[in-house]
Amino acid sequence: MKIVVFGANGPTGRQLVRQATTEGHAVTAVTRRPEAFPPGGPLLRVVGADVHDPVAVKEAVAEQDAVVSVLGVPFGRKPVTVYSAGLTHITRAMAGHGVARLACVTSTSLSDEESPGEGLFFRKVLEPFIVRYVGRTVYEDMRRSEEIVRDSDCEWTIVRPAGLFDAPAVSAYRMAAGPRLPGRFTSRSDLADALLRQVVDGLDPRAVVEVRTVEGTPGFIDILRKEAMGGKDR
Ligand SMILES: NC(=O)c1ccc[n+]([C@@H]2O[C@H](COP(=O)([O-])OP(=O)(O)OC[C@H]3O[C@@H](n4cnc5c(N)ncnc54)[C@H](OP(=O)(O)O)[C@@H]3O)[C@@H](O)[C@H]2O)c1
């Protein structure tokens, strides 16, 4: 299968590219910094593009069978447009080239429903504080991107992970289109596999799915410290 990955140079994107080429898929990895992308063998093509550039996005999507978006930006005060502009240009490019299958990442924090076993402090204090203050501009744009994807004619799947952490291998994770799953963490390896399974195996079209890692999850404080300090493993 020919798969184009936007956000390929992020920690989840790099795992996804590795997993996909190992499975024998031909991958187009899109990044603004192609010179910084690690070598990946004959099945890998690295393309330099900013998703705010519709022409560059359209070129990257040409002749592909499926699209995965793991685009992301850190929390900050500046307005964020990468998710909404990215998914606008990606879905238009897909329509223009007749490419149907799309899987894209947002976050479980966009869910309006309570997840099983969720503590009151997390649900009522910590998560709202992150969504409404610390990460407000990111979550607002993620939400816009979900609307753009739902309104598109693509065979889309929105994949929502919980708090991300790095793990050495894919585990026996859970993925479901609802009701909500318990747990607070998703490893980037599991998220990458979930996205790949969605587009390669044609699971859950036109659905929002959650992904949760159930074994080897870290402590909450460890994660906060590591992500806040930008210490992601690549
Ligand atoms: N951290 C968490 O706990 C958490 C929880 C739930 C969901 N998520 C979401 O999960 C996804 C994956 O996260 P991650 O940590 O693996 O990746 P990430 O660090 O958010 O990076 C994704 C990549 O997107 C690319 N990108 C950003 N702006 C771009 C632009 N204008 N044009 C093209 N590419 C652009 C960047 O690559 P280049 O600089 O090379 O272009 C970056 O490496 C993100 O959407 C994130 O928001 C994260």
CSV table of C-alpha atoms and ligand atoms in Angstrom, one decimal:
chain,number,residue,atom,x,y,z
A,1,MET,CA,0.0,0.0,0.0
A,2,LYS,CA,1.2,3.6,-0.6
A,3,ILE,CA,0.8,5.7,2.5
A,4,VAL,CA,1.6,9.4,3.0
A,5,VAL,CA,2.3,10.4,6.6
A,6,PHE,CA,1.9,14.1,7.7
A,7,GLY,CA,3.8,14.8,10.9
A,8,ALA,CA,6.1,12.0,10.1
A,9,ASN,CA,9.1,13.5,11.8
A,10,GLY,CA,7.4,13.6,15.3
A,11,PRO,CA,8.0,10.8,17.7
A,12,THR,CA,4.7,9.0,16.8
A,13,GLY,CA,5.3,9.7,13.1
A,14,ARG,CA,8.8,8.2,13.1
A,15,GLN,CA,7.5,5.0,14.7
A,16,LEU,CA,4.6,4.8,12.2
A,17,VAL,CA,7.0,5.2,9.3
A,18,ARG,CA,9.2,2.4,10.7
A,19,GLN,CA,6.3,0.1,11.3
A,20,ALA,CA,4.8,0.7,7.9
A,21,THR,CA,8.0,0.2,5.9
A,22,THR,CA,8.8,-2.9,8.0
A,23,GLU,CA,5.3,-4.3,6.9
A,24,GLY,CA,6.3,-3.6,3.3
A,25,HIS,CA,4.3,-0.4,2.6
A,26,ALA,CA,5.7,2.4,0.5
A,27,VAL,CA,5.7,5.5,2.7
A,28,THR,CA,5.9,9.2,1.8
A,29,ALA,CA,7.0,11.0,5.0
A,30,VAL,CA,6.1,14.7,5.1
A,31,THR,CA,8.1,17.0,7.2
A,32,ARG,CA,9.2,20.7,7.2
A,33,ARG,CA,12.8,19.4,7.9
A,34,PRO,CA,13.5,16.6,5.4
A,35,GLU,CA,17.3,16.9,6.2
A,36,ALA,CA,16.5,15.9,9.8
A,37,PHE,CA,14.6,12.7,8.9
A,38,PRO,CA,16.5,9.4,9.5
A,39,PRO,CA,17.3,7.1,6.6
A,40,GLY,CA,14.7,4.4,6.1
A,41,GLY,CA,15.5,2.2,3.1
A,42,PRO,CA,14.0,1.9,-0.4
A,43,LEU,CA,10.4,2.0,0.7
A,44,LEU,CA,10.8,5.5,2.2
A,45,ARG,CA,10.4,8.8,0.3
A,46,VAL,CA,10.9,12.0,2.4
A,47,VAL,CA,9.1,15.1,1.2
A,48,GLY,CA,9.6,18.6,2.5
A,49,ALA,CA,6.3,20.5,3.0
A,50,ASP,CA,4.5,22.7,5.4
A,51,VAL,CA,0.8,21.7,5.6
A,52,HIS,CA,-0.1,25.4,5.4
A,53,ASP,CA,0.9,25.2,1.8
A,54,PRO,CA,-2.0,23.6,-0.2
A,55,VAL,CA,0.1,23.0,-3.3
A,56,ALA,CA,2.8,21.1,-1.5
A,57,VAL,CA,0.2,19.0,0.4
A,58,LYS,CA,-1.6,18.2,-2.9
A,59,GLU,CA,1.7,17.1,-4.4
A,60,ALA,CA,2.5,14.8,-1.5
A,61,VAL,CA,-1.0,13.2,-1.6
A,62,ALA,CA,-0.8,12.4,-5.4
A,63,GLU,CA,-0.9,8.7,-6.2
A,64,GLN,CA,-1.2,7.5,-2.6
A,65,ASP,CA,-3.7,4.9,-1.4
A,66,ALA,CA,-4.1,6.3,2.1
A,67,VAL,CA,-3.2,9.3,4.3
A,68,VAL,CA,-2.3,9.4,8.0
A,69,SER,CA,-2.0,12.6,10.0
A,70,VAL,CA,0.0,12.7,13.2
A,71,LEU,CA,0.6,16.5,12.9
A,72,GLY,CA,1.1,18.2,16.2
A,73,VAL,CA,2.5,21.3,18.0
A,74,PRO,CA,3.4,22.0,21.6
A,75,PHE,CA,1.2,23.9,24.0
A,76,GLY,CA,1.7,27.7,23.9
A,77,ARG,CA,0.0,31.0,23.8
A,78,LYS,CA,0.1,31.6,20.0
A,79,PRO,CA,-2.9,30.7,17.9
A,80,VAL,CA,-2.7,27.2,16.4
A,81,THR,CA,-3.8,26.4,12.9
A,82,VAL,CA,-1.7,23.3,12.0
A,83,TYR,CA,-4.5,20.8,12.7
A,84,SER,CA,-7.3,22.7,10.9
A,85,ALA,CA,-5.3,24.1,8.0
A,86,GLY,CA,-3.5,20.8,7.7
A,87,LEU,CA,-6.7,18.7,7.6
A,88,THR,CA,-8.4,21.3,5.2
A,89,HIS,CA,-5.6,21.0,2.7
A,90,ILE,CA,-5.2,17.2,3.2
A,91,THR,CA,-8.9,16.4,2.7
A,92,ARG,CA,-9.1,18.8,-0.4
A,93,ALA,CA,-6.0,17.1,-1.8
A,94,MET,CA,-7.5,13.7,-1.2
A,95,ALA,CA,-10.8,14.7,-3.0
A,96,GLY,CA,-8.7,16.1,-5.9
A,97,HIS,CA,-6.7,12.9,-6.3
A,98,GLY,CA,-9.5,10.5,-5.5
A,99,VAL,CA,-7.7,9.1,-2.4
A,100,ALA,CA,-10.3,7.9,0.1
A,101,ARG,CA,-8.7,6.5,3.3
A,102,LEU,CA,-7.7,8.9,6.1
A,103,ALA,CA,-6.7,8.3,9.7
A,104,CYS,CA,-5.8,11.3,11.9
A,105,VAL,CA,-4.9,11.9,15.5
A,106,THR,CA,-6.6,14.2,18.0
A,107,SER,CA,-7.0,13.5,21.7
A,108,THR,CA,-9.3,11.8,24.2
A,109,SER,CA,-9.5,15.2,25.9
A,110,LEU,CA,-12.0,16.3,23.2
A,111,SER,CA,-14.5,13.8,24.5
A,112,ASP,CA,-17.6,15.1,26.2
A,113,GLU,CA,-18.3,11.8,28.0
A,114,GLU,CA,-16.7,10.6,31.2
A,115,SER,CA,-14.4,7.6,30.8
A,116,PRO,CA,-14.8,4.6,33.2
A,117,GLY,CA,-12.9,4.9,36.5
A,118,GLU,CA,-11.9,8.5,35.9
A,119,GLY,CA,-11.2,10.3,39.2
A,120,LEU,CA,-13.1,13.4,40.0
A,121,PHE,CA,-9.9,15.5,40.3
A,122,PHE,CA,-8.8,14.5,36.8
A,123,ARG,CA,-12.2,15.0,35.2
A,124,LYS,CA,-13.3,18.2,37.0
A,125,VAL,CA,-9.9,19.9,37.7
A,126,LEU,CA,-6.8,18.7,35.9
A,127,GLU,CA,-8.2,17.9,32.4
A,128,PRO,CA,-10.3,21.2,32.2
A,129,PHE,CA,-7.3,23.1,33.3
A,130,ILE,CA,-5.2,21.6,30.6
A,131,VAL,CA,-7.9,21.9,27.9
A,132,ARG,CA,-9.1,25.4,28.7
A,133,TYR,CA,-5.8,27.1,29.8
A,134,VAL,CA,-2.5,25.3,29.3
A,135,GLY,CA,-3.4,23.8,25.9
A,136,ARG,CA,-6.4,25.9,24.9
A,137,THR,CA,-5.2,26.9,21.5
A,138,VAL,CA,-4.1,23.4,20.6
A,139,TYR,CA,-7.4,21.8,21.7
A,140,GLU,CA,-9.5,24.5,19.9
A,141,ASP,CA,-7.7,23.8,16.7
A,142,MET,CA,-7.9,20.0,17.1
A,143,ARG,CA,-11.7,20.4,17.6
A,144,ARG,CA,-11.9,22.5,14.4
A,145,SER,CA,-9.9,19.8,12.5
A,146,GLU,CA,-12.3,17.1,13.7
A,147,GLU,CA,-15.2,19.0,12.2
A,148,ILE,CA,-13.4,19.5,8.9
A,149,VAL,CA,-12.7,15.8,8.7
A,150,ARG,CA,-16.3,14.8,9.6
A,151,ASP,CA,-17.6,17.1,6.9
A,152,SER,CA,-15.3,15.7,4.3
A,153,ASP,CA,-16.2,12.9,1.8
A,154,CYS,CA,-13.2,10.9,2.9
A,155,GLU,CA,-13.4,7.5,4.5
A,156,TRP,CA,-12.0,9.0,7.7
A,157,THR,CA,-11.2,7.7,11.1
A,158,ILE,CA,-10.4,10.1,14.0
A,159,VAL,CA,-8.0,8.3,16.4
A,160,ARG,CA,-8.0,9.7,19.9
A,161,PRO,CA,-5.1,8.7,22.2
A,162,ALA,CA,-4.8,9.6,25.9
A,163,GLY,CA,-1.5,10.9,27.4
A,164,LEU,CA,1.4,9.8,25.2
A,165,PHE,CA,4.5,8.0,26.4
A,166,ASP,CA,7.3,6.2,24.7
A,167,ALA,CA,7.5,2.4,24.8
A,168,PRO,CA,10.0,0.0,23.1
A,169,ALA,CA,7.4,-2.1,21.2
A,170,VAL,CA,3.7,-2.4,20.2
A,171,SER,CA,1.7,-4.0,23.1
A,172,ALA,CA,-1.7,-5.6,23.4
A,173,TYR,CA,-3.5,-2.2,23.4
A,174,ARG,CA,-7.2,-1.6,23.2
A,175,MET,CA,-8.9,0.3,20.4
A,176,ALA,CA,-12.7,1.0,20.3
A,177,ALA,CA,-15.2,3.2,18.5
A,178,GLY,CA,-17.1,3.6,21.8
A,179,PRO,CA,-18.2,3.5,24.6
A,180,ARG,CA,-15.1,5.2,26.2
A,181,LEU,CA,-12.2,3.1,27.3
A,182,PRO,CA,-10.7,3.3,30.8
A,183,GLY,CA,-7.0,4.4,31.3
A,184,ARG,CA,-5.0,7.6,31.0
A,185,PHE,CA,-2.1,6.6,28.7
A,186,THR,CA,-1.3,5.5,25.1
A,187,SER,CA,2.1,4.6,24.0
A,188,ARG,CA,3.3,6.1,20.8
A,189,SER,CA,4.2,2.6,19.4
A,190,ASP,CA,0.6,1.5,20.1
A,191,LEU,CA,-0.8,4.7,18.6
A,192,ALA,CA,1.3,4.3,15.5
A,193,ASP,CA,0.1,0.7,15.1
A,194,ALA,CA,-3.5,1.7,15.6
A,195,LEU,CA,-3.3,4.3,12.8
A,196,LEU,CA,-1.7,1.8,10.5
A,197,ARG,CA,-4.3,-0.9,11.3
A,198,GLN,CA,-7.0,1.7,10.5
A,199,VAL,CA,-5.8,2.5,7.0
A,200,VAL,CA,-4.3,-0.9,6.1
A,201,ASP,CA,-7.0,-3.1,7.4
A,202,GLY,CA,-9.9,-0.7,6.7
A,203,LEU,CA,-11.2,-0.7,10.3
A,204,ASP,CA,-13.8,1.8,11.6
A,205,PRO,CA,-14.5,4.1,8.7
A,206,ARG,CA,-16.3,7.3,9.6
A,207,ALA,CA,-15.8,6.7,13.3
A,208,VAL,CA,-14.0,8.2,16.3
A,209,VAL,CA,-11.9,5.6,18.0
A,210,GLU,CA,-10.0,5.7,21.3
A,211,VAL,CA,-6.7,3.9,21.8
A,212,ARG,CA,-5.4,2.9,25.2
A,213,THR,CA,-2.3,1.1,26.4
A,214,VAL,CA,-3.1,-1.3,29.2
A,215,GLU,CA,0.3,-2.7,30.3
A,216,GLY,CA,3.5,-1.0,31.3
A,217,THR,CA,1.9,2.4,31.6
A,218,PRO,CA,4.0,5.1,33.5
A,219,GLY,CA,3.1,7.1,36.5
A,220,PHE,CA,1.2,10.4,35.9
A,221,ILE,CA,3.9,12.6,37.4
A,222,ASP,CA,6.7,10.9,35.4
A,223,ILE,CA,4.7,11.7,32.2
A,224,LEU,CA,4.0,15.3,33.1
A,225,ARG,CA,7.7,15.9,33.9
A,226,LYS,CA,9.0,14.2,30.8
A,227,GLU,CA,6.5,15.9,28.3
A,228,ALA,CA,6.8,19.3,30.0
A,229,MET,CA,10.6,19.1,29.6
A,230,GLY,CA,10.4,18.0,26.0
A,231,GLY,CA,12.2,14.8,26.7
A,232,LYS,CA,10.6,12.6,24.1
A,233,ASP,CA,12.4,9.6,22.8
A,234,ARG,CA,12.6,9.4,19.1
B,1,LIG,N1,1.6,14.5,24.1
B,1,LIG,C1,0.4,13.9,24.5
B,1,LIG,O1,0.3,13.5,25.7
B,1,LIG,C2,-0.7,13.8,23.5
B,1,LIG,C3,-2.0,13.3,24.0
B,1,LIG,C4,-3.0,13.2,23.1
B,1,LIG,C5,-2.8,13.5,21.7
B,1,LIG,N2,-1.6,14.0,21.3
B,1,LIG,C6,-1.4,14.3,19.9
B,1,LIG,O2,-0.8,13.2,19.3
B,1,LIG,C7,-0.1,13.6,18.0
B,1,LIG,C8,1.3,13.0,17.9
B,1,LIG,O3,2.1,13.6,19.0
B,1,LIG,P1,3.7,13.4,18.9
B,1,LIG,O4,4.2,13.8,20.3
B,1,LIG,O5,4.0,12.1,18.3
B,1,LIG,O6,4.1,14.5,17.8
B,1,LIG,P2,4.4,16.0,17.9
B,1,LIG,O7,5.6,16.3,18.7
B,1,LIG,O8,3.2,16.8,18.2
B,1,LIG,O9,4.9,16.3,16.4
B,1,LIG,C9,4.2,16.1,15.2
B,1,LIG,C10,5.0,16.7,14.0
B,1,LIG,O10,4.1,17.5,13.3
B,1,LIG,C11,5.0,18.2,12.4
B,1,LIG,N3,4.4,19.6,12.1
B,1,LIG,C12,4.1,20.6,12.9
B,1,LIG,N4,3.7,21.6,12.3
B,1,LIG,C13,3.8,21.3,10.9
B,1,LIG,C14,3.5,22.0,9.7
B,1,LIG,N5,3.0,23.3,9.7
B,1,LIG,N6,3.7,21.4,8.5
B,1,LIG,C15,4.1,20.1,8.5
B,1,LIG,N7,4.4,19.4,9.6
B,1,LIG,C16,4.2,20.0,10.8
B,1,LIG,C17,6.4,18.4,13.1
B,1,LIG,O11,7.4,17.9,12.2
B,1,LIG,P3,8.4,18.9,11.4
B,1,LIG,O12,8.9,19.9,12.4
B,1,LIG,O13,9.5,18.0,11.0
B,1,LIG,O14,7.7,19.4,10.3
B,1,LIG,C18,6.2,17.5,14.3
B,1,LIG,O15,7.3,16.7,14.5
B,1,LIG,C19,-0.2,15.1,18.0
B,1,LIG,O16,-1.3,15.5,17.2
B,1,LIG,C20,-0.5,15.5,19.5
B,1,LIG,O17,-1.2,16.7,19.6
B,1,LIG,C21,-0.6,14.2,22.2
